[in-house]
Short mmCIF file of C-alpha atoms in Angstrom, two decimals:
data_model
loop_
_atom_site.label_atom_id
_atom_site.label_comp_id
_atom_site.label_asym_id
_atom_site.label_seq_id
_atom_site.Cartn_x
_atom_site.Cartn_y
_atom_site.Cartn_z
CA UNK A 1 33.20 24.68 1.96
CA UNK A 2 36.12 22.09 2.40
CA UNK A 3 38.30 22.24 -0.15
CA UNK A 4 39.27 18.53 -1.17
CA UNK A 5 42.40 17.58 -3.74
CA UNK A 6 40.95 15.60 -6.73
CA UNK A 7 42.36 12.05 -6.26
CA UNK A 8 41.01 12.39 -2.26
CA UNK A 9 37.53 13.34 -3.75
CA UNK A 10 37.34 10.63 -6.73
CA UNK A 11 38.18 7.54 -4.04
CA UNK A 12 35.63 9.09 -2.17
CA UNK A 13 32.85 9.36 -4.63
CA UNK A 14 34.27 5.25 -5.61
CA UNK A 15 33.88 4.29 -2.15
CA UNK A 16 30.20 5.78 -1.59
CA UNK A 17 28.45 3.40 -3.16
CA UNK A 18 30.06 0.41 -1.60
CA UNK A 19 30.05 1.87 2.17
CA UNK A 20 26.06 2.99 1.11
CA UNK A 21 25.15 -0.73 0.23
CA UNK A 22 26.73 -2.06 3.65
CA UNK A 23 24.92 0.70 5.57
CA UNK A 24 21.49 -0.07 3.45
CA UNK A 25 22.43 -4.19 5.27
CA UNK A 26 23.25 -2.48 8.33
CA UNK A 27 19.37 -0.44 8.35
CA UNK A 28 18.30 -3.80 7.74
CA UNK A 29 19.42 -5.95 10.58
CA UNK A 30 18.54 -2.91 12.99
CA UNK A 31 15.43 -2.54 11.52
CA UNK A 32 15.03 -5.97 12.34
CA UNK A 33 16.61 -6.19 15.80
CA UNK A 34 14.49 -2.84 16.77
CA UNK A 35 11.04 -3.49 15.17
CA UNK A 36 9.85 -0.04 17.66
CA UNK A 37 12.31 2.23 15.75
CA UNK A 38 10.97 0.91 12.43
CA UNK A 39 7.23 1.55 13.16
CA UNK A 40 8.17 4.80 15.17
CA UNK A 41 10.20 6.23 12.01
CA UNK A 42 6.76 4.93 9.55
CA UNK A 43 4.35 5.87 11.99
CA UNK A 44 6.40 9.79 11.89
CA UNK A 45 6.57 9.57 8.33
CA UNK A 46 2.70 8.46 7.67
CA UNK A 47 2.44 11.98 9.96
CA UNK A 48 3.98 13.99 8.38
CA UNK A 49 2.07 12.83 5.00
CA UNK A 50 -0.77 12.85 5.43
CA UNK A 51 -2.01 15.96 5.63
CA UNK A 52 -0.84 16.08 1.81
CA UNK A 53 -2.08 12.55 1.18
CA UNK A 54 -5.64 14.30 2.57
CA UNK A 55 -5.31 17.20 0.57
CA UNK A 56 -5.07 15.11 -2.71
CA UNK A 57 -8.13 12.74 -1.80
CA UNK A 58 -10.85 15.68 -2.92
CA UNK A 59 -9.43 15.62 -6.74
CA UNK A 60 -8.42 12.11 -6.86
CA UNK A 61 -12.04 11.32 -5.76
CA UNK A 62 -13.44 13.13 -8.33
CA UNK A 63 -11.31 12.35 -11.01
CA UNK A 64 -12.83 8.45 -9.76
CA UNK A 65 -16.11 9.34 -9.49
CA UNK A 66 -15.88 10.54 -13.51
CA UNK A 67 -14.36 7.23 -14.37
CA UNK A 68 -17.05 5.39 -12.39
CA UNK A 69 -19.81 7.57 -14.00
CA UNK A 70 -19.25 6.96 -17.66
CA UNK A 71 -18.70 3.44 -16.46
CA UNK A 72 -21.78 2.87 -14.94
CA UNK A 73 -23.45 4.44 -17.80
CA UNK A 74 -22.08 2.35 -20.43
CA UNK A 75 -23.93 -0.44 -18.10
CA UNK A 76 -27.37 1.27 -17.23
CA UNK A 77 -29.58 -1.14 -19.22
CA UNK A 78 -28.16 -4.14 -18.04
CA UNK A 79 -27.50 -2.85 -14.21
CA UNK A 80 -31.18 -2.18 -14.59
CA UNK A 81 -32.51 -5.26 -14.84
CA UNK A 82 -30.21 -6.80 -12.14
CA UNK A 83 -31.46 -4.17 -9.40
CA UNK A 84 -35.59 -4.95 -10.28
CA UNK A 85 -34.58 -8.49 -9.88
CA UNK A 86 -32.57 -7.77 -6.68
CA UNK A 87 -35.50 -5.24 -5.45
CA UNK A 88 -38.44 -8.08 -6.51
CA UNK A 89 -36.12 -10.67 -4.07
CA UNK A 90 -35.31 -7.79 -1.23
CA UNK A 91 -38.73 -7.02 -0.76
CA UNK A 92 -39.61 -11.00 -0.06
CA UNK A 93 -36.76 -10.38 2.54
CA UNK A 94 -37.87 -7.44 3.75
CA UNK A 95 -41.57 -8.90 4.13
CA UNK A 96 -39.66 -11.55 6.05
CA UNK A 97 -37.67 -9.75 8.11
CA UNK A 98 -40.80 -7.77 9.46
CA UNK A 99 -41.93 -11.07 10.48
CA UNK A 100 -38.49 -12.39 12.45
CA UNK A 101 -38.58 -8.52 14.14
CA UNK A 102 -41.87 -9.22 15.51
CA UNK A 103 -41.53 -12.33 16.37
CA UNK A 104 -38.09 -12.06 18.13
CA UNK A 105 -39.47 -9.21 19.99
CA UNK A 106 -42.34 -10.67 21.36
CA UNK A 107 -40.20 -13.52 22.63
CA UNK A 108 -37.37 -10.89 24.26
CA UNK A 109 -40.21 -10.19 26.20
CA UNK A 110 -41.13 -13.12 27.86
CA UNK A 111 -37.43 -13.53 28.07
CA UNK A 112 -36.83 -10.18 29.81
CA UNK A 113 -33.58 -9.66 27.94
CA UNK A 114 -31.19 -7.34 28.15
CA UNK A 115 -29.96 -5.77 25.03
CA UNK A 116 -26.18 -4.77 24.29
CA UNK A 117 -25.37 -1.37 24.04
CA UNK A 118 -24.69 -0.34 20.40
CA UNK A 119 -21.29 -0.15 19.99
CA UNK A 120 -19.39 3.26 19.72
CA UNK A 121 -17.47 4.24 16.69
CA UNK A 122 -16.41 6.71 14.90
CA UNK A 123 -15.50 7.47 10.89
CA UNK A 124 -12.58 7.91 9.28
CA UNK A 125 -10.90 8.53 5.82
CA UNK A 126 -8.18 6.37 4.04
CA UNK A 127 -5.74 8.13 2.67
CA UNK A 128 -2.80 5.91 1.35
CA UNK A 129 -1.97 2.55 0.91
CA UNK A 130 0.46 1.18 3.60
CA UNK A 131 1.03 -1.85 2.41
CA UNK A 132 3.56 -2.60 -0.60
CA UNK A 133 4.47 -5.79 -2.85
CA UNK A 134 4.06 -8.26 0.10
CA UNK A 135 1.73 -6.92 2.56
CA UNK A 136 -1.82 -5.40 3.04
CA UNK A 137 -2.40 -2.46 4.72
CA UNK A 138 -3.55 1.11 4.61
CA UNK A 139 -3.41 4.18 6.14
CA UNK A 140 -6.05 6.26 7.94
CA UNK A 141 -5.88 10.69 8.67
CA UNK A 142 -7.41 10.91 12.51
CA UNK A 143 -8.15 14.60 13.50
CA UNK A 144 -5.07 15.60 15.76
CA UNK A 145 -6.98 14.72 19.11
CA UNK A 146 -8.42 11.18 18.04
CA UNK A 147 -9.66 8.25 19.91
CA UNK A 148 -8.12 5.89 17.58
CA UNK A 149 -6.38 2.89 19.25
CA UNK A 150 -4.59 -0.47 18.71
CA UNK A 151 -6.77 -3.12 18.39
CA UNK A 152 -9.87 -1.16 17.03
CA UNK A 153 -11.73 -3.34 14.67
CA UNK A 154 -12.83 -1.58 11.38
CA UNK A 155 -14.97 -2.09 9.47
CA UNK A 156 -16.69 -0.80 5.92
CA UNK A 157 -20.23 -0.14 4.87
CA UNK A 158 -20.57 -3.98 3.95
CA UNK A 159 -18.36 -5.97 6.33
CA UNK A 160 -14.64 -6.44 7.87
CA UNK A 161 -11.82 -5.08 7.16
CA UNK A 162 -8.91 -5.42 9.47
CA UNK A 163 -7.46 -4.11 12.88
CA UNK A 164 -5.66 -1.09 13.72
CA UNK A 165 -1.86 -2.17 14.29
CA UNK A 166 -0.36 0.97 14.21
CA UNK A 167 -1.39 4.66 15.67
CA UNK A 168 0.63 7.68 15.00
CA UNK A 169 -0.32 11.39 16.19
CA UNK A 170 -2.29 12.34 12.73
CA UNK A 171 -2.65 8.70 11.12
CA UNK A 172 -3.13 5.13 11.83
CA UNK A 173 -2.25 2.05 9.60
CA UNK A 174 -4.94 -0.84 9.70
CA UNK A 175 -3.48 -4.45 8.55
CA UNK A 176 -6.74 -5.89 6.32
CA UNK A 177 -7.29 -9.27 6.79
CA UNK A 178 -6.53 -10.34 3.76
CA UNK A 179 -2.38 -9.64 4.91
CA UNK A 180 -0.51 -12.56 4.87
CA UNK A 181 0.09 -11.76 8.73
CA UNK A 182 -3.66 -11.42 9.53
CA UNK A 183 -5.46 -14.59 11.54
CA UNK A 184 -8.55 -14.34 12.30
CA UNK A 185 -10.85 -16.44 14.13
CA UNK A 186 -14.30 -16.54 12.08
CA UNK A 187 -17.43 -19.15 13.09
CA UNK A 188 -19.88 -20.73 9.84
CA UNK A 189 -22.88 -19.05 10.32
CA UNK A 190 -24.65 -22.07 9.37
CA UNK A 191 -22.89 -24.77 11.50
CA UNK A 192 -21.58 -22.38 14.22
CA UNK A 193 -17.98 -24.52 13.70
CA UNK A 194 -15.44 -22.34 14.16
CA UNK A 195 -12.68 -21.60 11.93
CA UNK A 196 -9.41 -19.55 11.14
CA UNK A 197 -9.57 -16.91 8.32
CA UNK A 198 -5.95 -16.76 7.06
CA UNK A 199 -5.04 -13.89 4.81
CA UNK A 200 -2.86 -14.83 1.79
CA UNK A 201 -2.45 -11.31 -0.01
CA UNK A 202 -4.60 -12.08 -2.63
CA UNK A 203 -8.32 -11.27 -2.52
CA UNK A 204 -9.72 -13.95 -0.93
CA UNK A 205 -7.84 -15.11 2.30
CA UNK A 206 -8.41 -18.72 2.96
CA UNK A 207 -10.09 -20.92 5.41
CA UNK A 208 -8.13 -23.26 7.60
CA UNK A 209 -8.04 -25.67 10.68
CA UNK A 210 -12.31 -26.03 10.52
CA UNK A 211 -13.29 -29.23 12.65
CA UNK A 212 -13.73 -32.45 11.45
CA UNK A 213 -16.93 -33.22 9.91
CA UNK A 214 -18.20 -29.77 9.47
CA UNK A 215 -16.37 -28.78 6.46
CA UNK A 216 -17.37 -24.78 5.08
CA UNK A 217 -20.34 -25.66 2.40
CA UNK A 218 -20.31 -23.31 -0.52
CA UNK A 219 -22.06 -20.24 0.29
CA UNK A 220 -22.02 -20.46 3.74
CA UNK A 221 -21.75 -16.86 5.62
CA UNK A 222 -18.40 -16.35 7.35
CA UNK A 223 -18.68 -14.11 10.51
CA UNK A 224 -16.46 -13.37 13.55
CA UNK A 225 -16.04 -15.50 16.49
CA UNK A 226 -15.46 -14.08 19.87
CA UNK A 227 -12.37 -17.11 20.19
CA UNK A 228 -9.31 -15.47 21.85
CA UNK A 229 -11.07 -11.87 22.73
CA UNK A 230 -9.89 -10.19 19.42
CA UNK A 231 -13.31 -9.64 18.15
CA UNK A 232 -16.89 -9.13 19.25
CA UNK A 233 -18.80 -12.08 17.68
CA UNK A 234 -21.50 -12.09 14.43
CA UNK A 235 -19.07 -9.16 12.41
CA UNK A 236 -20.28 -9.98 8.81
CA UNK A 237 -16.86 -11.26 6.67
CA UNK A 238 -17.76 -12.88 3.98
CA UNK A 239 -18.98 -16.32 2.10
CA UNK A 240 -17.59 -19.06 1.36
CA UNK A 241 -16.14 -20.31 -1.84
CA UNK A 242 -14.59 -23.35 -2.86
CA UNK A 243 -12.07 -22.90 -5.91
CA UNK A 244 -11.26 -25.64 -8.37
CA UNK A 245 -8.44 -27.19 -6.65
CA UNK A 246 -9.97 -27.86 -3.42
CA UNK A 247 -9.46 -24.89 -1.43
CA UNK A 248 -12.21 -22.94 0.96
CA UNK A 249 -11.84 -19.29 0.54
CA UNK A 250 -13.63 -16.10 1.76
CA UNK A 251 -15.13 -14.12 -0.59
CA UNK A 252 -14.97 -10.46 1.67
CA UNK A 253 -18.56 -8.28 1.97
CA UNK A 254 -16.16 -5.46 2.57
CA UNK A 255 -14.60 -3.97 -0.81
CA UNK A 256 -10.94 -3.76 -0.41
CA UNK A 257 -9.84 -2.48 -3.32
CA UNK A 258 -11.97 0.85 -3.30
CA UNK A 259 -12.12 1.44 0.52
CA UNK A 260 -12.46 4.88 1.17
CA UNK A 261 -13.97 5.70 4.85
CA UNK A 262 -13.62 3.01 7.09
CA UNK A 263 -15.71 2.75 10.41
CA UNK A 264 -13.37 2.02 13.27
CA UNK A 265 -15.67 -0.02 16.32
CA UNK A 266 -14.28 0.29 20.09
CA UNK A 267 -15.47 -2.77 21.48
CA UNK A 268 -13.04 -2.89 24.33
CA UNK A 269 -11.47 -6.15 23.85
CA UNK A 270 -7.67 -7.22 24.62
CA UNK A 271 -6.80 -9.68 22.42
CA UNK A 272 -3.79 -10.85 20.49
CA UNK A 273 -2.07 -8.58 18.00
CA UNK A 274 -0.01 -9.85 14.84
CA UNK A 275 3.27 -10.22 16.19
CA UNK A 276 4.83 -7.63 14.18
CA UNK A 277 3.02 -5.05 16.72
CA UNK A 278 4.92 -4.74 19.49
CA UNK A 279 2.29 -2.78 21.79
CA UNK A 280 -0.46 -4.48 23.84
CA UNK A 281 -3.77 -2.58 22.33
CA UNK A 282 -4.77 0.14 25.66
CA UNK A 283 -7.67 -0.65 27.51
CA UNK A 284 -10.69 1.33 27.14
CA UNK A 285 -10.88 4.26 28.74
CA UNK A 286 -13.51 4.97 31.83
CA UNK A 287 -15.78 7.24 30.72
CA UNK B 1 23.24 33.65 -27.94
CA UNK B 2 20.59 34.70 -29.55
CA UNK B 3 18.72 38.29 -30.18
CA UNK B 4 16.35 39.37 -27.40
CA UNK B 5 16.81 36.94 -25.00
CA UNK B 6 18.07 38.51 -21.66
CA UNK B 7 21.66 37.66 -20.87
CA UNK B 8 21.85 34.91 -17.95
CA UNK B 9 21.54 36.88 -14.54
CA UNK B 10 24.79 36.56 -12.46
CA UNK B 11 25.13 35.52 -9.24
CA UNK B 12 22.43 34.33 -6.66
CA UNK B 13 19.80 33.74 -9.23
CA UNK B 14 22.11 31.28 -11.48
CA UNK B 15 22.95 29.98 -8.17
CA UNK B 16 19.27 29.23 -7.58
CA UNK B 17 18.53 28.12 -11.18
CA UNK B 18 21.62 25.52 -10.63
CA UNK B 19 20.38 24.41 -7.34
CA UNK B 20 16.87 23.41 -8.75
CA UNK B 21 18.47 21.71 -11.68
CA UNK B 22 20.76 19.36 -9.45
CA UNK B 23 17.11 18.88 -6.83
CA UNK B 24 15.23 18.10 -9.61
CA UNK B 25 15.72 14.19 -10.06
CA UNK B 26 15.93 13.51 -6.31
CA UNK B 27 12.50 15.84 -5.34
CA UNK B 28 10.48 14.63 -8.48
CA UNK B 29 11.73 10.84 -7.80
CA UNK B 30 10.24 11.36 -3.88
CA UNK B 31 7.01 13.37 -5.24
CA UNK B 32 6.14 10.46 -7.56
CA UNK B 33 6.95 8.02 -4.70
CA UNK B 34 4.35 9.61 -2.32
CA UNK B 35 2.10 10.12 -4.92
CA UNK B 36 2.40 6.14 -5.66
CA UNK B 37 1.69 5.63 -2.23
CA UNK B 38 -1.86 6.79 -2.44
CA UNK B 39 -4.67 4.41 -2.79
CA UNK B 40 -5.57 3.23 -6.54
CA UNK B 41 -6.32 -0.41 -5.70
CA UNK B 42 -2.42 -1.49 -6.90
CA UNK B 43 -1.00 -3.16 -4.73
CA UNK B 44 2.93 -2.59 -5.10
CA UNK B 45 3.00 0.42 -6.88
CA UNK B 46 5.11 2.28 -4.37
CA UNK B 47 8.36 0.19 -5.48
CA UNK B 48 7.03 0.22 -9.11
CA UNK B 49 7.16 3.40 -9.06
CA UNK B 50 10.61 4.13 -8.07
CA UNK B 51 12.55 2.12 -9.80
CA UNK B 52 12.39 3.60 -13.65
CA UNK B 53 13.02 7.03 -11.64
CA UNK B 54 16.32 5.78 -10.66
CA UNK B 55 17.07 3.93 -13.51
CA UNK B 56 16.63 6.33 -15.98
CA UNK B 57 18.91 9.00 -13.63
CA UNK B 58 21.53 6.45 -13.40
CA UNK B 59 21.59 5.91 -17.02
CA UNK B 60 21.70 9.73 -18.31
CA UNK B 61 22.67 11.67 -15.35
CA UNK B 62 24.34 9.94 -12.98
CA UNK B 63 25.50 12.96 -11.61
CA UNK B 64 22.15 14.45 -10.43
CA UNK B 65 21.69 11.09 -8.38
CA UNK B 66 24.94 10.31 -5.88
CA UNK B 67 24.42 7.22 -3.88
CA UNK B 68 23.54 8.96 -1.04
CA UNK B 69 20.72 10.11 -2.39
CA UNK B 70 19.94 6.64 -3.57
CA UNK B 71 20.14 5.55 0.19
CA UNK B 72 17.52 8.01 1.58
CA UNK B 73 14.98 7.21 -1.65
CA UNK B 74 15.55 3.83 -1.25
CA UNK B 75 14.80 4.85 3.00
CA UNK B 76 11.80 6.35 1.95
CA UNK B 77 10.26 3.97 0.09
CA UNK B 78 10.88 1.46 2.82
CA UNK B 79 9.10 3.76 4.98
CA UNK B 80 5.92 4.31 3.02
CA UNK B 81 5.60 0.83 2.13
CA UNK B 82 5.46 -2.13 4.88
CA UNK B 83 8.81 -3.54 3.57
CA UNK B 84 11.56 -4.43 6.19
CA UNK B 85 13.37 -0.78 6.74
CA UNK B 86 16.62 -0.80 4.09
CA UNK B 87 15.81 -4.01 2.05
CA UNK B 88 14.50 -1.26 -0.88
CA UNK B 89 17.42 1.23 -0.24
CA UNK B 90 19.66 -1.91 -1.13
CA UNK B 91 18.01 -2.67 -4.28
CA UNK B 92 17.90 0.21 -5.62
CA UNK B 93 21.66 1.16 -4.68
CA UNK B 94 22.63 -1.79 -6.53
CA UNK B 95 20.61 -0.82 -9.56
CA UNK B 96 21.95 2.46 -9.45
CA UNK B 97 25.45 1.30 -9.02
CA UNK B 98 24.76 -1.70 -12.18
CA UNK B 99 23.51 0.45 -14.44
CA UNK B 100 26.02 3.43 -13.80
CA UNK B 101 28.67 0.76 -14.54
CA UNK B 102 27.14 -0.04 -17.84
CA UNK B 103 25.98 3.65 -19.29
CA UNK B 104 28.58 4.47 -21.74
CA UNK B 105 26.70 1.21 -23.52
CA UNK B 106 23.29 2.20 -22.30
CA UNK B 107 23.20 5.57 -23.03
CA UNK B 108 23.97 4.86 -27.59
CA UNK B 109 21.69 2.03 -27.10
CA UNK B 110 17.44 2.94 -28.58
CA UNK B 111 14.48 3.52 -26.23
CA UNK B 112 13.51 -0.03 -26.90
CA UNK B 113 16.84 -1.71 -25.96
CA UNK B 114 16.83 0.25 -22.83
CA UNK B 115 13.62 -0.19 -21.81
CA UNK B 116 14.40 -4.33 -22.17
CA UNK B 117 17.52 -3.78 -20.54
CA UNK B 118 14.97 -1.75 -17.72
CA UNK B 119 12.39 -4.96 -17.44
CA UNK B 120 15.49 -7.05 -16.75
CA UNK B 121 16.72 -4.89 -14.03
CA UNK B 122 13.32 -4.77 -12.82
CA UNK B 123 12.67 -8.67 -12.50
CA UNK B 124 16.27 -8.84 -10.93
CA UNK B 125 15.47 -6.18 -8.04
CA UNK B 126 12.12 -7.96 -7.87
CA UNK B 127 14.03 -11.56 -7.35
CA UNK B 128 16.41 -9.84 -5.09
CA UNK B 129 13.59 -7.87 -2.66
CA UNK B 130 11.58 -11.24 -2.88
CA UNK B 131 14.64 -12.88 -1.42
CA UNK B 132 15.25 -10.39 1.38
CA UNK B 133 11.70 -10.37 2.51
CA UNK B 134 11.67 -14.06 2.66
CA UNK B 135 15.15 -13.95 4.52
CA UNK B 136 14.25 -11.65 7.11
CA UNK B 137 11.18 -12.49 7.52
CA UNK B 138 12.11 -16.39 8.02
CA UNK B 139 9.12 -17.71 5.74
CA UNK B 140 8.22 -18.74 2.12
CA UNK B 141 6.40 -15.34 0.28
CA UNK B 142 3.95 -16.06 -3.02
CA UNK B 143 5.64 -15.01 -5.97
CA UNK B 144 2.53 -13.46 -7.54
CA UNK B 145 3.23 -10.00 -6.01
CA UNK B 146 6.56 -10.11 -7.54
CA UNK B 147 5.66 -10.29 -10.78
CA UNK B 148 3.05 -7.84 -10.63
CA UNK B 149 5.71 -5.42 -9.32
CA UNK B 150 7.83 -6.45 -12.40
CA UNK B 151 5.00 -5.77 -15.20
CA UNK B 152 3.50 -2.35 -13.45
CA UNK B 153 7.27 -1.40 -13.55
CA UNK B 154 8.17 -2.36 -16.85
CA UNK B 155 4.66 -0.70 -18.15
CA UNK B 156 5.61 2.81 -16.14
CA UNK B 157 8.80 2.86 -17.54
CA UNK B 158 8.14 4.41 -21.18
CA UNK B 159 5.44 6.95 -19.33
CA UNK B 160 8.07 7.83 -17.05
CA UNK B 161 11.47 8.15 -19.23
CA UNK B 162 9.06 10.26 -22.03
CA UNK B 163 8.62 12.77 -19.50
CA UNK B 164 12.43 12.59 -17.84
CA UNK B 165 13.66 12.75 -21.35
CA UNK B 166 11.76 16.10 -21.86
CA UNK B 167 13.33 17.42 -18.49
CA UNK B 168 16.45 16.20 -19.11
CA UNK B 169 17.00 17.62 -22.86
CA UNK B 170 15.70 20.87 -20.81
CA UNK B 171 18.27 20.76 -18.45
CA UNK B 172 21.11 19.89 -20.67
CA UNK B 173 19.67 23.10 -22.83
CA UNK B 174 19.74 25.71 -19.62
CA UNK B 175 23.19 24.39 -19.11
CA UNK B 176 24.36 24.53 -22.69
CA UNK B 177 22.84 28.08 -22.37
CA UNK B 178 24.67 29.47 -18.94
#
């Protein structure tokens, strides 16, 4: 060990602090001028974490699922009622839909139509939240050998929930679309206008730039619009809502604030990223 | 010292005992920072987190906390959340350094004095990460966020310094004791 005299040490320890605080500036213009570094150092990090982030999922899961138990049982009587009502309407729907199946496949046949190949994907877990005060993101464990790429759109059981931006060797970080960077092009189900889907980092990103004369009606379903090639079209989003001042927002099928296994869909397409990712998403790979 | 308890072991082991005394702050500070970072549907919790840590260091040990240390927590925080890389190692370097320079009144103060003097430091690193996100990122942020970040971190903070207190009247005990 060096040995230092005590006035050489004492200016030292008073100038740490101020040198620190101009290094912490410098970090942040090179962060800045280097955005690669930056998501190479989080992308290493997210690695390295999440293994232990994984390992932590099985009793924080359970210690949820308790919560959510004597919740839900505080609520049986009146959750009750709500799902016969919801099962007496379903099964109109379901009636219905039986219906539209066999009547849209008799006409596919005289129509001899070729169907779409389901799409591929494949499952995984979330494991942290990548986002912080002002932006919306998490982060997804992929086995060490995974097929996740940039520019996979994922989804939950119920609808969207953002894009890839990010792949590491172990993890990926998806941005969710309610980011303030995501943009989304989304199409009225019941007008077919087409429309942006801005995120705002609140809960409901908001709908802009709509043409004139078609303005989003309350209740209205939201899906994706092939615009741009950055997603396949028809991907359930969400419904409209107008607030009280005047503003169309999304209420999201998918649950944001509980997402726990997210299904990430390959469909091939190379369309624009946020800008923050630097990487065009890889093509698809010939199999 | 008192009857039956075995006189302090010399050498490596004290050297060991020392050594996870002075990593203590630092490794429990980064433990509760990835632990922050996991998903409980708060959004922001990450920097919430961290700051009472390092407030409550700089306060009553400044020692165990040198401003290196401050850098790479600050680093690490940046790195786990999707903040521009070094705006958070700034902020909390200049908390550290602000409320080293006022312990000697800090430190007689109560719990509840401190703990306003913490919510003020909070809002101010809150205000002053706002800024730098807006700056470097070129565009107007919503506030909302910000003040969330204040209240989670002004609401950790007496969870937090209850169970740093405990460690640190432990600490200052093993040393009183060696």
């Amino acid at each position: 060990m060096i040995r230092l005299s005590i006035p050489f040490r004492q200016a030292l320890s008073r100038l740490s602090l101020p040198v620190l605080v101009a290094v912490a500036f410098g970090t942040m213009l090179l962060g800045k001028a280097d955005a690669l570094l930056a998501e190479r150092a989080r992308m290493a990090l997210a690695d390295l974490l999440t293994p232990i982030w994984s390992a932590l999922q099985v009793p924080a899961t359970a210690l949820r699922d308790v919560v959510q138990e004597g919740r839900e049982l505080l609520h049986l009587r009146r959750e009750n009622a709500r799902l016969r009502e919801e099962n007496a309407r379903l099964h109109r729907w379901h009636a219905a839909a039986l219906a539209l199946e066999a009547e849209n496949a008799m006409l596919r046949r005289q129509l001899a139509f070729l169907p779409e190949a389901a799409p591929a994907f494949h499952t995984a877990r979330v494991v942290a939240d990548g986002g912080g005060t002002y932006a919306r993101a998490v982060l997804l464990a992929a086995g060490p050998n995974h097929a996740v790429r940039k520019g996979q759109v994922a989804l939950d059981d119920r609808g969207l929930v953002g894009r890839v931006t990010e792949v590491g060797a172990r993890s990926a970080r998806v941005l969710l679309v309610t980011d303030m960077n995501s943009r989304i092009p989304v199409a009225l189900e019941g007008t077919r206008a087409r429309a942006i889907l801005a995120g705002t980092n609140g809960a409901r990103p908001r709908l802009q730039h709509w043409p004139e004369g078609s303005a989003p009606r309350e209740g209205d379903r939201v899906v994706t619009s092939a615009e741009a090639a950055a997603f396949p079209a028809g991907l359930p989003v969400g419904v409209v809502r107008w607030t009280e001042s005047g503003v169309a927002e999304v209420e999201l099928f998918a649950r944001l604030d509980r997402l726990d296994l997210v299904r990430l869909f390959d469909y091939g397409l190379g369309g624009i990223l946020p800008p923050e990712a630097v990487a065009r998403p890889e093509p698809r790979q010939r199999r | 010292m008192r009857k039956g308890r075995r006189p302090p072991s010399p050498g490596l082991l004290r050297r060991a005992d020392a050594l996870a005394r002075a990593a203590f702050p630092a490794a429990a500070t980064a433990i509760l920072l990835v632990l922050a970072a996991m998903p409980v549907g708060l959004p922001g919790a990450v920097p919430a987190a961290g700051l009472p840590c390092i407030f409550f260091w700089s306060v009553f040990r400044p020692a165990a906390l040198p401003p290196p240390v401050v850098y790479g927590l600050g680093l690490l925080q940046d790195l786990l959340t999707a903040a521009p890389v070094g705006s958070g190692a700034l902020v909390l370097l200049l908390v550290h350094g602000l409320a080293r320079h006022w312990r000697r009144f800090l430190v007689q103060q109560s719990f509840l004095a401190v703990w306003l003097v913490h919510c003020g430091f909070a809002a101010g690193a809150a205000s002053l990460d706002w800024a730098l996100q807006a700056l470097l990122g070129w565009r107007l942020l919503p506030v909302q966020p910000g003040l969330l970040q204040v209240a989670l971190a002004a609401g950790l903070y007496p969870t937090i310094a209850f169970l740093l207190t405990r460690a640190h009247e432990a600490m200052r005990r093993a040393e009183s004791a060696a």
